[in-house]
Short mmCIF file of C-alpha atoms and ligand atoms in Angstrom, two decimals:
data_model
loop_
_atom_site.label_atom_id
_atom_site.label_comp_id
_atom_site.label_asym_id
_atom_site.label_seq_id
_atom_site.Cartn_x
_atom_site.Cartn_y
_atom_site.Cartn_z
CA UNK A 199 0.00 0.01 -0.01
CA UNK A 200 1.40 3.44 -0.93
CA UNK A 201 2.19 6.16 1.60
CA UNK A 202 -0.81 8.23 0.44
CA UNK A 203 -3.25 5.35 0.85
CA UNK A 204 -1.90 4.48 4.32
CA UNK A 205 -2.29 8.10 5.41
CA UNK A 206 -5.87 8.24 4.07
CA UNK A 207 -6.68 5.03 5.92
CA UNK A 208 -5.40 6.53 9.17
CA UNK A 209 -7.31 9.77 8.68
CA UNK A 210 -10.68 8.35 7.63
CA UNK A 211 -11.87 7.00 11.00
CA UNK A 212 -11.04 10.37 12.60
CA UNK A 213 -13.44 12.36 10.42
CA UNK A 214 -16.80 13.39 11.98
CA UNK A 215 -19.64 10.94 11.50
CA UNK A 216 -21.83 13.51 9.73
CA UNK A 217 -19.11 13.90 7.08
CA UNK A 218 -18.81 10.13 6.55
CA UNK A 219 -22.52 9.28 6.70
CA UNK A 220 -23.61 10.34 3.16
CA UNK A 221 -20.79 8.22 1.68
CA UNK A 222 -21.46 5.32 4.08
CA UNK A 223 -25.10 5.15 2.96
CA UNK A 224 -23.95 3.98 -0.45
CA UNK A 225 -22.95 0.66 1.22
CA UNK A 226 -25.70 0.48 3.85
CA UNK A 227 -29.42 -0.03 3.19
CA UNK A 228 -30.48 2.45 5.90
CA UNK A 229 -30.94 2.68 9.65
CA UNK A 230 -34.06 0.56 10.04
CA UNK A 231 -35.40 -2.91 9.32
CA UNK A 232 -38.02 -1.28 7.06
CA UNK A 233 -35.30 0.43 4.97
CA UNK A 234 -33.45 -2.88 4.54
CA UNK A 235 -36.59 -4.92 3.68
CA UNK A 236 -37.48 -2.32 1.02
CA UNK A 237 -34.07 -2.84 -0.62
CA UNK A 238 -34.46 -6.63 -0.44
CA UNK A 239 -37.88 -6.42 -2.08
CA UNK A 240 -36.54 -4.30 -4.93
CA UNK A 241 -33.55 -6.58 -5.52
CA UNK A 242 -35.79 -9.68 -5.42
CA UNK A 243 -37.95 -8.07 -8.11
CA UNK A 244 -34.85 -7.82 -10.29
CA UNK A 245 -34.02 -11.52 -9.79
CA UNK A 246 -31.37 -11.22 -7.05
CA UNK A 247 -31.36 -13.11 -3.75
CA UNK A 248 -30.43 -11.29 -0.56
CA UNK A 249 -28.74 -11.69 2.79
CA UNK A 250 -29.45 -9.22 5.62
CA UNK A 251 -26.93 -8.25 8.27
CA UNK A 252 -27.60 -5.98 11.24
CA UNK A 253 -24.46 -3.85 11.58
CA UNK A 254 -22.42 -4.18 14.73
CA UNK A 255 -19.93 -6.50 16.43
CA UNK A 256 -18.37 -7.13 19.85
CA UNK A 257 -21.43 -6.77 22.11
CA UNK A 258 -20.33 -5.65 25.56
CA UNK A 259 -23.22 -6.84 27.75
CA UNK A 260 -25.67 -9.73 28.05
CA UNK A 261 -28.47 -7.28 27.32
CA UNK A 262 -26.86 -5.97 24.12
CA UNK A 263 -26.27 -9.50 22.79
CA UNK A 264 -29.85 -10.55 23.66
CA UNK A 265 -31.39 -7.47 22.00
CA UNK A 266 -29.50 -8.19 18.79
CA UNK A 267 -30.49 -11.87 18.85
CA UNK A 268 -34.14 -10.89 19.29
CA UNK A 269 -33.86 -8.41 16.43
CA UNK A 270 -32.53 -11.17 14.20
CA UNK A 271 -35.34 -13.54 15.27
CA UNK A 272 -37.92 -10.86 14.41
CA UNK A 273 -36.17 -10.30 11.07
CA UNK A 274 -36.42 -14.00 10.22
CA UNK A 275 -40.16 -13.86 11.02
CA UNK A 276 -40.76 -10.79 8.83
CA UNK A 277 -38.79 -12.36 5.95
CA UNK A 278 -40.98 -15.48 6.21
CA UNK A 279 -44.24 -13.47 6.45
CA UNK A 280 -43.27 -11.37 3.41
CA UNK A 281 -42.06 -14.39 1.39
CA UNK A 282 -38.80 -12.64 0.55
CA UNK A 283 -35.88 -14.50 -1.04
CA UNK A 284 -33.56 -13.55 1.80
CA UNK A 285 -31.50 -15.19 4.52
CA UNK A 286 -29.43 -13.77 7.38
CA UNK A 287 -25.74 -13.37 8.16
CA UNK A 288 -24.48 -12.73 11.70
CA UNK A 289 -21.21 -12.03 13.47
CA UNK A 290 -20.69 -14.24 16.53
CA UNK A 291 -19.07 -11.38 18.51
CA UNK A 292 -22.35 -9.47 17.99
CA UNK A 293 -24.16 -12.38 19.71
CA UNK A 294 -21.67 -12.21 22.60
CA UNK A 295 -18.60 -14.21 21.52
CA UNK A 296 -15.51 -12.86 23.24
CA UNK A 297 -17.64 -11.33 26.01
CA UNK A 298 -19.35 -14.55 27.13
CA UNK A 299 -18.88 -17.50 24.79
CA UNK A 300 -21.69 -19.59 26.30
CA UNK A 301 -24.09 -16.67 25.82
CA UNK A 302 -23.07 -16.44 22.14
CA UNK A 303 -23.65 -20.18 21.72
CA UNK A 304 -27.12 -19.98 23.30
CA UNK A 305 -28.03 -17.01 21.12
CA UNK A 306 -26.79 -18.83 18.03
CA UNK A 307 -28.92 -21.90 18.85
CA UNK A 308 -31.97 -19.66 19.45
CA UNK A 309 -31.51 -18.16 15.99
CA UNK A 310 -31.07 -21.56 14.41
CA UNK A 311 -34.30 -22.85 16.03
CA UNK A 312 -36.13 -19.98 14.31
CA UNK A 313 -34.33 -20.58 11.00
CA UNK A 314 -35.33 -24.24 11.15
CA UNK A 315 -38.96 -23.47 11.96
CA UNK A 316 -39.35 -21.11 9.00
CA UNK A 317 -37.04 -23.15 6.74
CA UNK A 318 -34.42 -20.46 6.26
CA UNK A 319 -30.62 -20.30 6.41
CA UNK A 320 -28.14 -18.62 8.73
CA UNK A 321 -24.64 -17.66 7.61
CA UNK A 322 -21.95 -17.17 10.24
CA UNK A 323 -19.60 -14.40 9.03
CA UNK A 324 -15.89 -14.94 9.70
CA UNK A 325 -14.15 -12.36 11.86
CA UNK A 326 -10.43 -11.94 12.54
CA UNK A 327 -8.15 -14.91 13.27
CA UNK A 328 -8.43 -14.98 17.10
CA UNK A 329 -12.04 -16.10 16.45
CA UNK A 330 -11.42 -18.60 13.60
CA UNK A 331 -11.14 -21.78 15.71
CA UNK A 332 -14.07 -21.04 17.97
CA UNK A 333 -16.26 -19.90 15.07
CA UNK A 334 -15.60 -23.11 13.13
CA UNK A 335 -16.08 -25.34 16.16
CA UNK A 336 -19.38 -23.63 17.00
CA UNK A 337 -20.41 -24.10 13.38
CA UNK A 338 -19.55 -27.81 13.57
CA UNK A 339 -21.52 -28.13 16.80
CA UNK A 340 -24.68 -26.62 15.28
CA UNK A 341 -24.34 -28.40 11.96
CA UNK A 342 -25.01 -31.73 13.63
CA UNK A 343 -28.46 -30.41 14.65
CA UNK A 344 -29.35 -27.86 11.97
CA UNK A 345 -29.06 -28.16 8.19
CA UNK A 346 -29.58 -24.46 7.46
CA UNK A 347 -26.27 -23.06 8.63
CA UNK A 348 -22.97 -22.30 6.92
CA UNK A 349 -19.58 -20.77 7.72
CA UNK A 350 -17.22 -18.46 5.82
CA UNK A 351 -13.61 -19.22 4.86
CA UNK A 352 -11.10 -16.54 3.99
CA UNK A 353 -8.78 -17.17 1.02
CA UNK A 354 -6.00 -15.08 2.58
CA UNK A 355 -5.56 -17.56 5.46
CA UNK A 356 -3.10 -20.43 4.89
CA UNK A 357 -5.28 -22.71 7.00
CA UNK A 358 -8.45 -22.38 4.88
CA UNK A 359 -7.60 -25.29 2.54
CA UNK A 360 -7.33 -27.68 5.50
CA UNK A 361 -10.46 -26.20 7.12
CA UNK A 362 -12.45 -26.71 3.92
CA UNK A 363 -11.39 -30.36 3.67
CA UNK A 364 -12.37 -31.00 7.28
CA UNK A 365 -15.72 -29.17 7.13
CA UNK A 366 -16.83 -30.74 3.91
CA UNK A 367 -17.49 -34.10 5.53
CA UNK A 368 -21.05 -32.89 6.13
CA UNK A 369 -21.97 -31.19 2.82
CA UNK A 370 -20.89 -27.75 3.90
CA UNK A 371 -22.54 -24.63 2.48
CA UNK A 372 -19.60 -22.24 2.69
CA UNK A 373 -19.00 -18.67 1.60
CA UNK A 374 -15.47 -18.06 0.27
CA UNK A 375 -14.21 -14.48 0.49
CA UNK A 376 -10.71 -13.00 0.32
CA UNK A 377 -10.78 -11.75 3.93
CA UNK A 378 -10.95 -8.19 5.24
CA UNK A 379 -8.85 -8.09 8.46
CA UNK A 380 -5.13 -7.44 8.91
CA UNK A 381 -3.50 -10.79 9.59
CA UNK A 382 0.18 -11.63 10.25
CA UNK A 383 2.48 -12.91 7.46
CA UNK A 384 2.94 -16.28 9.25
CA UNK A 385 -0.70 -17.17 8.84
CA UNK A 386 -1.94 -15.22 5.81
CA UNK A 387 -1.07 -14.48 2.20
CA UNK A 388 -0.51 -10.78 1.67
CA UNK A 389 0.04 -10.58 -2.09
CA UNK A 390 -2.94 -10.06 -4.36
CA UNK A 391 -1.92 -12.85 -6.75
CA UNK A 392 -1.38 -15.41 -3.99
CA UNK A 393 -4.79 -14.61 -2.52
CA UNK A 394 -6.42 -14.94 -5.93
CA UNK A 395 -4.66 -18.26 -6.54
CA UNK A 396 -5.82 -19.63 -3.19
CA UNK A 397 -9.34 -18.29 -3.81
CA UNK A 398 -9.61 -20.22 -7.08
CA UNK A 399 -8.10 -23.31 -5.48
CA UNK A 400 -10.63 -23.25 -2.62
CA UNK A 401 -13.69 -22.71 -4.83
CA UNK A 402 -12.62 -25.44 -7.26
CA UNK A 403 -11.77 -27.93 -4.47
CA UNK A 404 -15.09 -27.25 -2.74
CA UNK A 405 -17.16 -27.64 -5.89
CA UNK A 406 -15.36 -30.84 -6.97
CA UNK A 407 -16.00 -32.21 -3.49
CA UNK A 408 -19.74 -31.40 -3.71
CA UNK A 409 -19.85 -28.50 -1.27
CA UNK A 410 -22.20 -25.57 -1.92
CA UNK A 411 -20.02 -22.50 -2.50
CA UNK A 412 -20.92 -18.82 -2.09
CA UNK A 413 -18.44 -17.14 -4.43
CA UNK A 414 -18.20 -13.82 -2.60
CA UNK A 415 -16.04 -11.37 -4.52
CA UNK A 416 -16.16 -8.22 -6.68
CA UNK A 417 -12.94 -9.23 -8.43
CA UNK A 418 -13.97 -9.50 -12.08
CA UNK A 419 -10.89 -11.64 -12.85
CA UNK A 420 -12.06 -14.22 -10.29
CA UNK A 421 -15.69 -14.06 -11.42
CA UNK A 422 -14.72 -14.55 -15.10
CA UNK A 423 -12.20 -17.33 -14.37
CA UNK A 424 -14.56 -19.24 -12.12
CA UNK A 425 -17.57 -18.82 -14.40
CA UNK A 426 -15.56 -20.32 -17.30
CA UNK A 427 -14.24 -23.15 -15.16
CA UNK A 428 -17.73 -23.95 -13.81
CA UNK A 429 -19.11 -24.12 -17.34
CA UNK A 430 -16.22 -26.31 -18.59
CA UNK A 431 -16.65 -28.70 -15.66
CA UNK A 432 -20.45 -28.74 -16.12
CA UNK A 433 -20.92 -27.97 -12.42
CA UNK A 434 -24.61 -27.91 -11.46
CA UNK A 435 -26.05 -24.41 -11.04
CA UNK A 436 -27.54 -25.57 -7.72
CA UNK A 437 -24.03 -25.96 -6.26
CA UNK A 438 -22.97 -22.35 -6.01
CA UNK A 439 -24.02 -18.72 -6.14
CA UNK A 440 -22.17 -15.46 -6.71
CA UNK A 441 -22.33 -13.01 -3.79
CA UNK A 442 -21.54 -9.28 -3.61
CA UNK A 443 -21.78 -6.51 -1.07
CA UNK A 444 -24.55 -3.95 -1.51
CA UNK A 445 -23.23 -0.69 -3.01
CA UNK A 446 -20.02 -1.94 -4.62
CA UNK A 447 -20.12 -0.87 -8.29
CA UNK A 448 -20.19 -3.91 -10.62
CA UNK A 449 -21.22 -2.38 -13.99
CA UNK A 450 -23.66 -4.80 -15.59
CA UNK A 451 -21.67 -7.94 -14.65
CA UNK A 452 -24.28 -9.14 -12.14
CA UNK A 453 -27.14 -8.78 -14.63
CA UNK A 454 -25.03 -10.80 -17.11
CA UNK A 455 -24.54 -13.54 -14.52
CA UNK A 456 -28.31 -13.68 -13.97
CA UNK A 457 -28.92 -13.81 -17.72
CA UNK A 458 -26.52 -16.75 -17.95
CA UNK A 459 -28.60 -18.59 -15.37
CA UNK A 460 -26.37 -18.15 -12.30
CA UNK A 461 -27.77 -17.29 -8.90
CA UNK A 462 -26.56 -13.93 -7.51
CA UNK A 463 -26.99 -12.77 -3.92
CA UNK A 464 -26.53 -9.29 -2.41
CA UNK A 465 -25.23 -8.99 1.15
CA UNK A 466 -27.14 -6.02 2.57
CA UNK A 467 -26.11 -4.48 5.90
CA UNK A 468 -28.30 -2.01 7.79
CA UNK A 469 -28.60 -0.35 11.20
CA UNK A 470 -27.14 2.57 13.11
CA UNK A 471 -23.76 0.86 13.78
CA UNK A 472 -22.55 1.67 10.25
CA UNK A 473 -19.26 3.44 11.13
CA UNK A 474 -16.69 0.60 11.21
CA UNK A 475 -18.34 -1.28 8.34
CA UNK A 476 -18.23 1.87 6.17
CA UNK A 477 -14.58 2.53 7.05
CA UNK A 478 -13.72 -1.00 5.81
CA UNK A 479 -15.55 -0.36 2.53
CA UNK A 480 -13.87 3.06 2.04
CA UNK A 481 -10.45 1.45 2.51
CA UNK A 482 -11.26 -0.95 -0.33
CA UNK A 483 -12.08 1.99 -2.54
CA UNK A 484 -9.10 4.38 -2.52
CA UNK A 485 -10.88 6.82 -4.89
CA UNK A 486 -13.76 7.42 -2.50
CA UNK A 487 -11.41 7.49 0.53
CA UNK A 488 -9.29 10.17 -1.13
CA UNK A 489 -12.39 12.14 -2.22
CA UNK A 490 -13.84 12.19 1.31
CA UNK A 491 -10.60 13.29 2.97
CA UNK A 492 -9.73 15.96 0.36
CA UNK A 493 -13.27 17.32 0.40
CA UNK A 494 -13.26 17.56 4.18
CA UNK A 495 -9.98 19.53 4.32
CA UNK A 496 -10.96 21.76 1.40
CA UNK A 497 -14.02 22.84 3.41
C1 FAD B 731 -20.94 -11.29 0.19
C2 FAD B 731 -19.68 -10.98 0.89
C3 FAD B 731 -19.51 -11.38 2.21
C4 FAD B 731 -18.32 -11.16 2.90
N1 FAD B 731 -18.13 -11.67 4.15
C5 FAD B 731 -16.93 -11.58 4.75
C6 FAD B 731 -16.65 -12.22 5.98
O1 FAD B 731 -17.48 -12.91 6.57
N2 FAD B 731 -15.38 -12.08 6.52
C7 FAD B 731 -14.42 -11.35 5.90
O2 FAD B 731 -13.28 -11.28 6.42
N3 FAD B 731 -14.68 -10.70 4.74
C8 FAD B 731 -15.89 -10.79 4.14
N4 FAD B 731 -16.12 -10.15 2.94
C9 FAD B 731 -15.16 -9.14 2.45
C10 FAD B 731 -14.09 -9.76 1.59
O3 FAD B 731 -13.27 -10.56 2.42
C11 FAD B 731 -13.24 -8.70 0.91
O4 FAD B 731 -12.64 -7.87 1.82
C12 FAD B 731 -14.02 -7.80 -0.05
O5 FAD B 731 -15.02 -8.53 -0.72
C13 FAD B 731 -13.07 -7.23 -1.12
O6 FAD B 731 -12.46 -8.28 -1.81
P1 FAD B 731 -12.81 -8.65 -3.34
O7 FAD B 731 -12.84 -10.13 -3.44
O8 FAD B 731 -14.03 -7.98 -3.76
O9 FAD B 731 -11.50 -8.21 -4.11
P2 FAD B 731 -10.79 -6.80 -4.26
O10 FAD B 731 -9.54 -7.09 -5.01
O11 FAD B 731 -10.65 -6.11 -2.95
O12 FAD B 731 -11.76 -5.95 -5.12
C14 FAD B 731 -12.10 -6.31 -6.45
C15 FAD B 731 -12.62 -5.09 -7.19
O13 FAD B 731 -13.78 -4.58 -6.53
C16 FAD B 731 -13.60 -3.22 -6.17
N5 FAD B 731 -14.09 -3.00 -4.82
C17 FAD B 731 -13.94 -3.80 -3.76
N6 FAD B 731 -14.52 -3.23 -2.68
C18 FAD B 731 -15.00 -2.04 -3.08
C19 FAD B 731 -15.69 -0.97 -2.43
N7 FAD B 731 -15.97 -1.01 -1.15
N8 FAD B 731 -16.08 0.10 -3.18
C20 FAD B 731 -15.80 0.17 -4.49
N9 FAD B 731 -15.13 -0.79 -5.16
C21 FAD B 731 -14.73 -1.89 -4.47
C22 FAD B 731 -12.06 -3.02 -6.13
O14 FAD B 731 -11.73 -1.69 -6.38
C23 FAD B 731 -11.59 -3.94 -7.21
O15 FAD B 731 -11.66 -3.34 -8.46
C24 FAD B 731 -17.29 -10.42 2.24
C25 FAD B 731 -17.44 -10.02 0.92
C26 FAD B 731 -18.60 -10.30 0.22
C27 FAD B 731 -18.70 -9.91 -1.21
#
């Protein structure tokens, strides 16, 4: 990363929230459940599936973790009542992991009971590496009781290939992403090409081993390469879907994927805890990061 980009990344989180908010709203469906469900409805009308995420992580009290779990349960109910093509993605630290691991486990099981009752699916987002082992072992614990649950593996982690092999014993439904956190050199690839290579390796290994793969990336090189490979291997269209984050510009590539008969899912975050999520998105988009900072100092 160049000196300019590193400086922008340090400055961004220091800017006032009211300066960041208009830019953040490009990546966030709004503050309320109603805002988010409106976006899901519109995307469903266009042929896209959706995943909703209530923004936030690292709950710091039993109460906070319970409130968020109840909000997710209500969200599952509304999705079912409105017949939306939409599932849910959660962060375990939002349910209490790291604060009280047993609380997080209980909250996770409560969510999965609801998902089972309404026949929906719960994705467990992957956070930074101190949480990888516990996240995967909680996933394995629930998978023995609930079919509608799936983890995320990050292509930048050296361990993901081994994790995928182990998890796939029980027909895993796994999202593969590059990974968003800063991880040490000993455990993670840092070069773009190495991450891409591992990403392709993981998706191909999973599909050949009959896993369901969420191909979560905006990297057109990866999308094109994997689409061609999938077609050449005659992989069933029921075995995978492409996934993108709401608000990331993709030209008309997603519409093309739909036209070619692939499933495409938008990950749609909402809620008032948008700050750290938006900062992560800005850092992936140096143009917008630079625009926000320059504009702020010009004023
Ligand atoms: C559906 C989904 C779920 C995810 N879940 C997790 C998770 O659970 N854990 C985790 O660690 N990470 C998660 N991520 C984030 C992921 O790990 C990457 O950080 C992020 O997707 C960027 O990587 P990329 O594959 O899009 O490739 P990149 O090489 O970063 O980006 C590819 C192209 O997309 C453009 N682009 C990327 N982001 C933006 C942006 N914000 N604004 C404008 N352009 C952009 C880039 O400029 C580049 O041209 C998820 C991503 C997706 C799509």
